[in-house]
CSV table of C-alpha atoms (C1' of nucleotides) in Angstrom, one decimal:
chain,number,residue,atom,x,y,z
A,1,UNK,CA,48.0,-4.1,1.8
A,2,UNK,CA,49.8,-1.1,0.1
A,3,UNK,CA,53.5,-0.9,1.1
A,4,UNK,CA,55.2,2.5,0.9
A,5,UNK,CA,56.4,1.5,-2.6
A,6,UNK,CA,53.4,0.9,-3.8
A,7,UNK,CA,51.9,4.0,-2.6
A,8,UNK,CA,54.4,6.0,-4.1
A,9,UNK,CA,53.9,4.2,-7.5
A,10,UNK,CA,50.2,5.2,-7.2
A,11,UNK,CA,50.8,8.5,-6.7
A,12,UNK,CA,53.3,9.1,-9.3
A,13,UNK,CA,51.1,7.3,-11.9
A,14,UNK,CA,48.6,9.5,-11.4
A,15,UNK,CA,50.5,12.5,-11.7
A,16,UNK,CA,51.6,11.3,-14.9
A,17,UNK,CA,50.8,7.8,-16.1
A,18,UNK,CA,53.5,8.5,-18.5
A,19,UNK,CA,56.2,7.2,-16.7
A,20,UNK,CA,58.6,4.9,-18.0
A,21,UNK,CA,59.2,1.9,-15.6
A,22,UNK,CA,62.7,3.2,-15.8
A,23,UNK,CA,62.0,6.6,-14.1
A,24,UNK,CA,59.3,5.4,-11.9
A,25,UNK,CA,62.0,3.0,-10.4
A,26,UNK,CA,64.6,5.9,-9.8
A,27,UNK,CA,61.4,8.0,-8.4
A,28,UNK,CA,60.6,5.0,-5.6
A,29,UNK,CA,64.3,3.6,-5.8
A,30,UNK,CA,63.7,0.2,-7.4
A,31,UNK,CA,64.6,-1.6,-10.8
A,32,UNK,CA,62.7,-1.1,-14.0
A,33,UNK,CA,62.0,-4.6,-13.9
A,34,UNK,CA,60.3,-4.7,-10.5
A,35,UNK,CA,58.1,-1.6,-10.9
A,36,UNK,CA,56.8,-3.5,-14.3
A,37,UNK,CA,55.9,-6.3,-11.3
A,38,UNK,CA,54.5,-4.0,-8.9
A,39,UNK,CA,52.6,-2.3,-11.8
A,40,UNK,CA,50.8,-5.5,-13.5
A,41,UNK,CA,49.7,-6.5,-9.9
A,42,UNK,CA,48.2,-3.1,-8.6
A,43,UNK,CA,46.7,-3.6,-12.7
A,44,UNK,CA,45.5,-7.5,-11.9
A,45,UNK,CA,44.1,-6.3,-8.6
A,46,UNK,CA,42.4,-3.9,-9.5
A,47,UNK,CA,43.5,-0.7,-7.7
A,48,UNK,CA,44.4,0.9,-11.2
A,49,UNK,CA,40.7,0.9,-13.0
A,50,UNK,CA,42.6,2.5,-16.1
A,51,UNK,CA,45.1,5.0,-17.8
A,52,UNK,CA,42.8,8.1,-19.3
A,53,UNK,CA,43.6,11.7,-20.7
A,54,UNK,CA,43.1,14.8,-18.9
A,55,UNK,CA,41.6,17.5,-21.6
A,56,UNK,CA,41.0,20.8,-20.6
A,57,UNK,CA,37.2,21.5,-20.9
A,58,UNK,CA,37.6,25.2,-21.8
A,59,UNK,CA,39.6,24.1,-24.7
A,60,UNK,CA,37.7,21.3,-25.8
A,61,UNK,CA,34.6,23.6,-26.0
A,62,UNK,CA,33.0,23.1,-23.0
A,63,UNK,CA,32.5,26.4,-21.1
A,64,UNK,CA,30.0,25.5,-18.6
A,65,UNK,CA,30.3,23.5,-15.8
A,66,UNK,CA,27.6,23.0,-13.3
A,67,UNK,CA,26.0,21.0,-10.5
A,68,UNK,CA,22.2,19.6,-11.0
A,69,UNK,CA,20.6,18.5,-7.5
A,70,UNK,CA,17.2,16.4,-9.0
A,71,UNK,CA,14.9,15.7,-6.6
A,72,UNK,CA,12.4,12.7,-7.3
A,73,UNK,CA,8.8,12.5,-6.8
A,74,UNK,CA,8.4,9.1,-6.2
A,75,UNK,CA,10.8,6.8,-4.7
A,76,UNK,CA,11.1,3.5,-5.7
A,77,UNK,CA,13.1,0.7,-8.0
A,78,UNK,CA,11.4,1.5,-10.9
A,79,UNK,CA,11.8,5.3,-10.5
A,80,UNK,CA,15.4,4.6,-9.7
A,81,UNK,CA,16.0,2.5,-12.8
A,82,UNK,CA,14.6,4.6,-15.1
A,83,UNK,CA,16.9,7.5,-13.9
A,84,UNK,CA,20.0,5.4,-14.3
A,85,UNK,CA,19.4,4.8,-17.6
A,86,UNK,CA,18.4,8.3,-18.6
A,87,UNK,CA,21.8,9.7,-17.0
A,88,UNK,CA,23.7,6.7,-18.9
A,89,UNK,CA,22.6,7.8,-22.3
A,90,UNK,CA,23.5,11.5,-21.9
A,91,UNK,CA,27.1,12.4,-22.0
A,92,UNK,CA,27.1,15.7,-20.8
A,93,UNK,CA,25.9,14.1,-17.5
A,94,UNK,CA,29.4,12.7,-16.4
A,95,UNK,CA,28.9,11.7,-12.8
A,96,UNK,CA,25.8,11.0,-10.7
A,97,UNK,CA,25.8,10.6,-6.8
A,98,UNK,CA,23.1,10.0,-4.3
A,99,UNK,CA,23.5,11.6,-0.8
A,100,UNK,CA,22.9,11.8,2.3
A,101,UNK,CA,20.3,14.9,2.8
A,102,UNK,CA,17.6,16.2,1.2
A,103,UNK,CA,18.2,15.6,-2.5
A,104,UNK,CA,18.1,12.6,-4.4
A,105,UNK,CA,21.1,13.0,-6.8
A,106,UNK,CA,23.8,15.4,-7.4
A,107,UNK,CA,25.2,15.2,-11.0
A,108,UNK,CA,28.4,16.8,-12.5
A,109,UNK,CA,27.5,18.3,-16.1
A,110,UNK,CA,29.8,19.8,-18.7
A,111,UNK,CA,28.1,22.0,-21.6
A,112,UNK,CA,28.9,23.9,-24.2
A,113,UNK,CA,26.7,27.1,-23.6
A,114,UNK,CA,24.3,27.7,-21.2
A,115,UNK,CA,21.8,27.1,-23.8
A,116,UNK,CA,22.7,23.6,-23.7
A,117,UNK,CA,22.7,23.3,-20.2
A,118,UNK,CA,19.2,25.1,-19.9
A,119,UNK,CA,17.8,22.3,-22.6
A,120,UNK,CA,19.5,19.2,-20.5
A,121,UNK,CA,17.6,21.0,-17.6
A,122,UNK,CA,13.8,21.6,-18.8
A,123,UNK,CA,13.6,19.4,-21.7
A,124,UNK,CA,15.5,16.6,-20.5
A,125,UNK,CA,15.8,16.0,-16.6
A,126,UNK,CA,12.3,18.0,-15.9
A,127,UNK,CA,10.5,15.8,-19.1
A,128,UNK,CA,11.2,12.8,-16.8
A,129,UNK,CA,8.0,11.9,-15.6
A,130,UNK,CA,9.1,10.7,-11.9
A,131,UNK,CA,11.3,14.0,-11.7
A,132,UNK,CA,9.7,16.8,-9.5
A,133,UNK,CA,12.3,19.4,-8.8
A,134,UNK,CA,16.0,20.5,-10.2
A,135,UNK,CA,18.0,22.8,-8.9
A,136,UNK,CA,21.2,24.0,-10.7
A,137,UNK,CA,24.2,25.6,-9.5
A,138,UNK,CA,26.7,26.6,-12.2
A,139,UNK,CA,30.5,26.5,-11.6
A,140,UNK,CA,31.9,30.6,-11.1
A,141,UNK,CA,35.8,29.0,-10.6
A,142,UNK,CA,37.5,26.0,-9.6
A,143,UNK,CA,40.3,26.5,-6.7
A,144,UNK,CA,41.5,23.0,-6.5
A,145,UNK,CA,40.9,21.1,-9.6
A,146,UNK,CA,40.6,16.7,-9.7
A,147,UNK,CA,43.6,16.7,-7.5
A,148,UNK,CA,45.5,13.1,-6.8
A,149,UNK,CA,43.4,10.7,-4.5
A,150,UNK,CA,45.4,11.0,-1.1
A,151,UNK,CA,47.7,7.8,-0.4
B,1,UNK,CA,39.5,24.6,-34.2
B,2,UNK,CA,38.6,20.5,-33.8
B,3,UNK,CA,37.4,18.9,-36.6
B,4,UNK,CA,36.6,15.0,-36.6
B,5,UNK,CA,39.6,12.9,-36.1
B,6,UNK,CA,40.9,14.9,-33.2
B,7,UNK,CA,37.4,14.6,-31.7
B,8,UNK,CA,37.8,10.7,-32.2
B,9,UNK,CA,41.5,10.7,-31.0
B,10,UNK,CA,40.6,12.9,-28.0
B,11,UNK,CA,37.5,10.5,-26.7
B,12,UNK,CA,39.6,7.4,-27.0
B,13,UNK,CA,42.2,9.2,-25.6
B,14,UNK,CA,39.9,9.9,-22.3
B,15,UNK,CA,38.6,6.1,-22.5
B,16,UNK,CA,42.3,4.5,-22.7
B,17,UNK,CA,45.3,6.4,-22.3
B,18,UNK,CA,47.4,3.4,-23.6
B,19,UNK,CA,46.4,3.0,-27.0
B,20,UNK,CA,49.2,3.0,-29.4
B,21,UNK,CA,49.6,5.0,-32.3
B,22,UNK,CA,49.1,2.3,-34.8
B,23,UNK,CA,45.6,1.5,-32.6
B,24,UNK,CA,44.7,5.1,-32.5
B,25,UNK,CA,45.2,5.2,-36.5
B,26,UNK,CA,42.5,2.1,-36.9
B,27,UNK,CA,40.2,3.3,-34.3
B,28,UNK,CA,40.0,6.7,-36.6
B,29,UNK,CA,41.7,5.9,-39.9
B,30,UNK,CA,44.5,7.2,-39.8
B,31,UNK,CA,47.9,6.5,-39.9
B,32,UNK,CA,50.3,5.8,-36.8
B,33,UNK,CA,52.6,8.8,-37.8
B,34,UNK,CA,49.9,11.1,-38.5
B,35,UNK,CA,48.9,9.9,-35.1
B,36,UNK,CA,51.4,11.2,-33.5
B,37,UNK,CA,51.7,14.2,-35.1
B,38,UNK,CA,48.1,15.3,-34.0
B,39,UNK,CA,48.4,14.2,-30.5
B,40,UNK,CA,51.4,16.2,-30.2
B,41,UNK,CA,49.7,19.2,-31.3
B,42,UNK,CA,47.0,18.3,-28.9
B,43,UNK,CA,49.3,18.4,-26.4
B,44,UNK,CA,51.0,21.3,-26.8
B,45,UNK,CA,48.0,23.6,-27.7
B,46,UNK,CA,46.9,22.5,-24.1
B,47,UNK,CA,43.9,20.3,-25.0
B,48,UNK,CA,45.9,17.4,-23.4
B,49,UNK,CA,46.6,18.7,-20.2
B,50,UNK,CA,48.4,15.2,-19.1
B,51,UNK,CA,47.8,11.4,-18.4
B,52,UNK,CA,46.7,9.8,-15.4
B,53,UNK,CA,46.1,6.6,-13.7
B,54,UNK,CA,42.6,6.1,-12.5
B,55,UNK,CA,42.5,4.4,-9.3
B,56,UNK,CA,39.6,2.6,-7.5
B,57,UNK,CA,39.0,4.6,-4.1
B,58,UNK,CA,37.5,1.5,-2.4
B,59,UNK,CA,40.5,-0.4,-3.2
B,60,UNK,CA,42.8,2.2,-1.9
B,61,UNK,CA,41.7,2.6,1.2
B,62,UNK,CA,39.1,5.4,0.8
B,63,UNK,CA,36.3,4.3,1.8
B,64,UNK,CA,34.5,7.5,2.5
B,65,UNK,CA,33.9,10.6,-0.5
B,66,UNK,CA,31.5,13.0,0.7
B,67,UNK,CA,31.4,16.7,-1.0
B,68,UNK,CA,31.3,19.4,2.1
B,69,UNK,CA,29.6,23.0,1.2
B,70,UNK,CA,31.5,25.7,3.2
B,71,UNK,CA,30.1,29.3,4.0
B,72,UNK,CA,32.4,31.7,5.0
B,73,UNK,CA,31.9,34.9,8.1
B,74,UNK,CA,33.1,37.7,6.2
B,75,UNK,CA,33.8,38.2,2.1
B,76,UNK,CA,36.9,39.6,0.3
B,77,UNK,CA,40.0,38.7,-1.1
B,78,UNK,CA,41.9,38.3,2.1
B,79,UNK,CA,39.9,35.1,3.5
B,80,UNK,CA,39.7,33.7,0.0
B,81,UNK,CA,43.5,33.4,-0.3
B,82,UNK,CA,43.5,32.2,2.9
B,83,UNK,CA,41.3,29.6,2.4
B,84,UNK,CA,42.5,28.9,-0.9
B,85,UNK,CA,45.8,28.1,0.9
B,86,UNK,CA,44.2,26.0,3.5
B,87,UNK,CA,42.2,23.7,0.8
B,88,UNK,CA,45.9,23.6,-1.1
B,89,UNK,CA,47.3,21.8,1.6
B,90,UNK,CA,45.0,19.0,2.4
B,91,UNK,CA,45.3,15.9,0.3
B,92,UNK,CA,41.3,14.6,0.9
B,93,UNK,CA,40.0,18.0,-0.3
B,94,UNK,CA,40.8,16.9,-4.1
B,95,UNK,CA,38.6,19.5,-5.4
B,96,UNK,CA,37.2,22.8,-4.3
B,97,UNK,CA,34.5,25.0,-6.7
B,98,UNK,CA,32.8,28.4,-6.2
B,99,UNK,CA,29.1,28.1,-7.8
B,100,UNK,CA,26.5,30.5,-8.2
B,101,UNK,CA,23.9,30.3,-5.2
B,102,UNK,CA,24.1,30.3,-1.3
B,103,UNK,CA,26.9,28.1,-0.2
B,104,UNK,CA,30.7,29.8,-0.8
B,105,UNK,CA,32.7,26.9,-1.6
B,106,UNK,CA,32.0,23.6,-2.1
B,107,UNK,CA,34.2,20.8,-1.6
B,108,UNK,CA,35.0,17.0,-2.9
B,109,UNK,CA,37.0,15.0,-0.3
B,110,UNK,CA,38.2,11.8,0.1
B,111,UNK,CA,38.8,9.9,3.3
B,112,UNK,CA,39.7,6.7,4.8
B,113,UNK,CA,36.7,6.1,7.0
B,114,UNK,CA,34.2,8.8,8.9
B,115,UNK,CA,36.8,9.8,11.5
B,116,UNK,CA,39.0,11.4,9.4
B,117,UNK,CA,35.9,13.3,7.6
B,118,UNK,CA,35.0,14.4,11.3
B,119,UNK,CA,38.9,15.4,12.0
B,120,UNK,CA,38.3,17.6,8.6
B,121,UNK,CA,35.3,19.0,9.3
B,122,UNK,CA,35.9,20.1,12.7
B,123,UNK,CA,39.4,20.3,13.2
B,124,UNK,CA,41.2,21.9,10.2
B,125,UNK,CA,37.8,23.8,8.3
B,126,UNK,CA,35.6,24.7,11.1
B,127,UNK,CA,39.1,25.8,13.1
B,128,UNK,CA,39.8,28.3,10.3
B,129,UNK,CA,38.7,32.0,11.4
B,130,UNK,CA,36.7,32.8,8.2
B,131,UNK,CA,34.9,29.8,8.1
B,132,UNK,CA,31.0,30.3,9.6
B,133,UNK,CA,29.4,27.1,8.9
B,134,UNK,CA,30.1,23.7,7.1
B,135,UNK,CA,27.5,21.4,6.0
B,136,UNK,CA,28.7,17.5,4.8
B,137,UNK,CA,27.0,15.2,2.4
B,138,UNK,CA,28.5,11.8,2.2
B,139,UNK,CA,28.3,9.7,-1.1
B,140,UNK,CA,25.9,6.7,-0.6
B,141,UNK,CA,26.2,5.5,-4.4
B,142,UNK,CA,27.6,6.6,-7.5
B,143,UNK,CA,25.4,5.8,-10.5
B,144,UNK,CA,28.1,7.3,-13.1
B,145,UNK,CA,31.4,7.5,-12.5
B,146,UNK,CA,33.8,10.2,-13.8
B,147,UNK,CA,32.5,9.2,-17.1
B,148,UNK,CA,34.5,11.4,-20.6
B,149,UNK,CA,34.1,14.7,-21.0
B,150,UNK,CA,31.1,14.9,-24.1
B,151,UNK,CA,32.9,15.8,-27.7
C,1,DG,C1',67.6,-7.6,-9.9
C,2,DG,C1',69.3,-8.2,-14.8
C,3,DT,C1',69.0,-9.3,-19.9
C,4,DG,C1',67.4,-9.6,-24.6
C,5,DA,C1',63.8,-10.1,-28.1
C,6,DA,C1',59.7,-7.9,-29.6
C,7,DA,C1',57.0,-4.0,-29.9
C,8,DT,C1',56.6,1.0,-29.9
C,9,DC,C1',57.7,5.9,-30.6
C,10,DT,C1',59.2,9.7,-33.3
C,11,DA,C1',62.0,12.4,-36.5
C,12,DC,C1',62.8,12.6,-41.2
C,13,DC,C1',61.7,11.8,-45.9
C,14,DT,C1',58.6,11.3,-50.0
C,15,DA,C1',54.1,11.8,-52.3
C,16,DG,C1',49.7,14.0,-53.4
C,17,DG,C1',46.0,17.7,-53.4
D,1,DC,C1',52.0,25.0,-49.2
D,2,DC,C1',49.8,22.0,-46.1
D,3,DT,C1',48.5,17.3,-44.9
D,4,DA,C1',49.1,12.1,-45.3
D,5,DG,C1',51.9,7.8,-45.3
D,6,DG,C1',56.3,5.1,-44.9
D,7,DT,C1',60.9,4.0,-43.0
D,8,DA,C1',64.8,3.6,-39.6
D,9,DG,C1',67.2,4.6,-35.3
D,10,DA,C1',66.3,5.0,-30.5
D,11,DT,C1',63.6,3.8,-26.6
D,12,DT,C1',60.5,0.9,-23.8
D,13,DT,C1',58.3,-3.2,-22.3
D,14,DC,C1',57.9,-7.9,-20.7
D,15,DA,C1',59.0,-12.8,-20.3
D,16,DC,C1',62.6,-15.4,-18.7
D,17,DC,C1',67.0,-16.2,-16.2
DNA sequence: GGTGAAATCTACCTAGG
DNA sequence: CCTAGGTAGATTTCACC
């Protein structure tokens, strides 16, 4: 299990991964040498899936954010297979849930114009022949935004 | 504006935070002080808006992510702040958007199992005077996750 | 928890279009 | 004048004690 330690190394990672082992030992009050431990095994076992870059989309071009419920008109493996690949090869698509409720997946898309959102919508998502409805919701602002996981 | 190499730099940036200058310069032929000099520039014109560890909810302890739509009584700017500074302080409400459409806010949240979604739900959102009705979706399966933003 | 060798970063300098 | 590459001092990491 997670040790207060460790929990406080979690969190500080992911408020900045750039740490030095150094500061991250005065921040939870160990030696450099021991948070480099700690570190490798949270690392071995898996808890830390990977160090990544925070852009800002507005800045890197991306105006439009926006939530797509699809709705499928058959259900089935085959159906479901062929979806997950579709949403695999387009990167604009950057996560895909299924839900509890009425529609079949909720996915998080980023685009550059509404244009292109508009074309991932009709020519894309709705050219999918086990695809019946889609429903798009565009983001107006973001309050709270990819906070820390809670530890 | 972004030509290219910062596209490259950028995307491996989002895939692996840890790459090393003189990796960075192969990945994108470049070399490591040129590198450098681009990623600070990235940084500082806010493209970068920081580094962060990734961590695997499961593995954390959260076994429950569910995204919770929230429609509120009354409208204006008084109950928006209000609930702005409600969704501030909870550490499983990681994100919160306003989106075009019938539901006011809607929420991502993160919890250790479906108790403390309940406690959420009821306790802390439906106990807020604005709040007139609350609607949760839990996450059965995530087909993509949190996958780069698209350069 | 501490130490030292190896790797890495970054500021400065030089060269070319 | 702006962008690219190389070098050296300082910092960081990681295997070992």
């Amino acid at each position: 299990m997670l040790d207060q330690i460790d929990k406080t190394l979690l969190s500080n990672l992911q408020a900045d991964s750039r740490f030095s082992a150094q500061e991250l030992g005065e921040l939870c009050g160990l030696s450099a040498s021991q948070v480099s431990r700690r570190r490798q095994r949270l690392e071995a076992d898996g808890l830390i899936r990977g160090y990544t870059a925070k852009l800002d989309p507005q800045r890197v071009g991306l105006a439009i954010q926006a939530f797509v419920q699809v709705q499928m008109a058959k259900h089935g493996t085959e159906p479901a297979g062929d979806f997950a690949r579709l949403v695999e090869l387009r990167p604009e698509i950057t996560s895909v849930w299924t839900l509890t409720g009425e529609a079949d997946y909720l996915l998080r898309v980023y685009c550059a114009d509404l244009e292109e959102l508009n074309h991932l919508v009709q020519n894309v998502l709705l050219a999918h022949p086990h695809v019946a409805r889609v429903q798009s919701q565009i983001v107006m602002s973001q309050l709270k935004q990819d906070a820390q996981l809670p530890l």
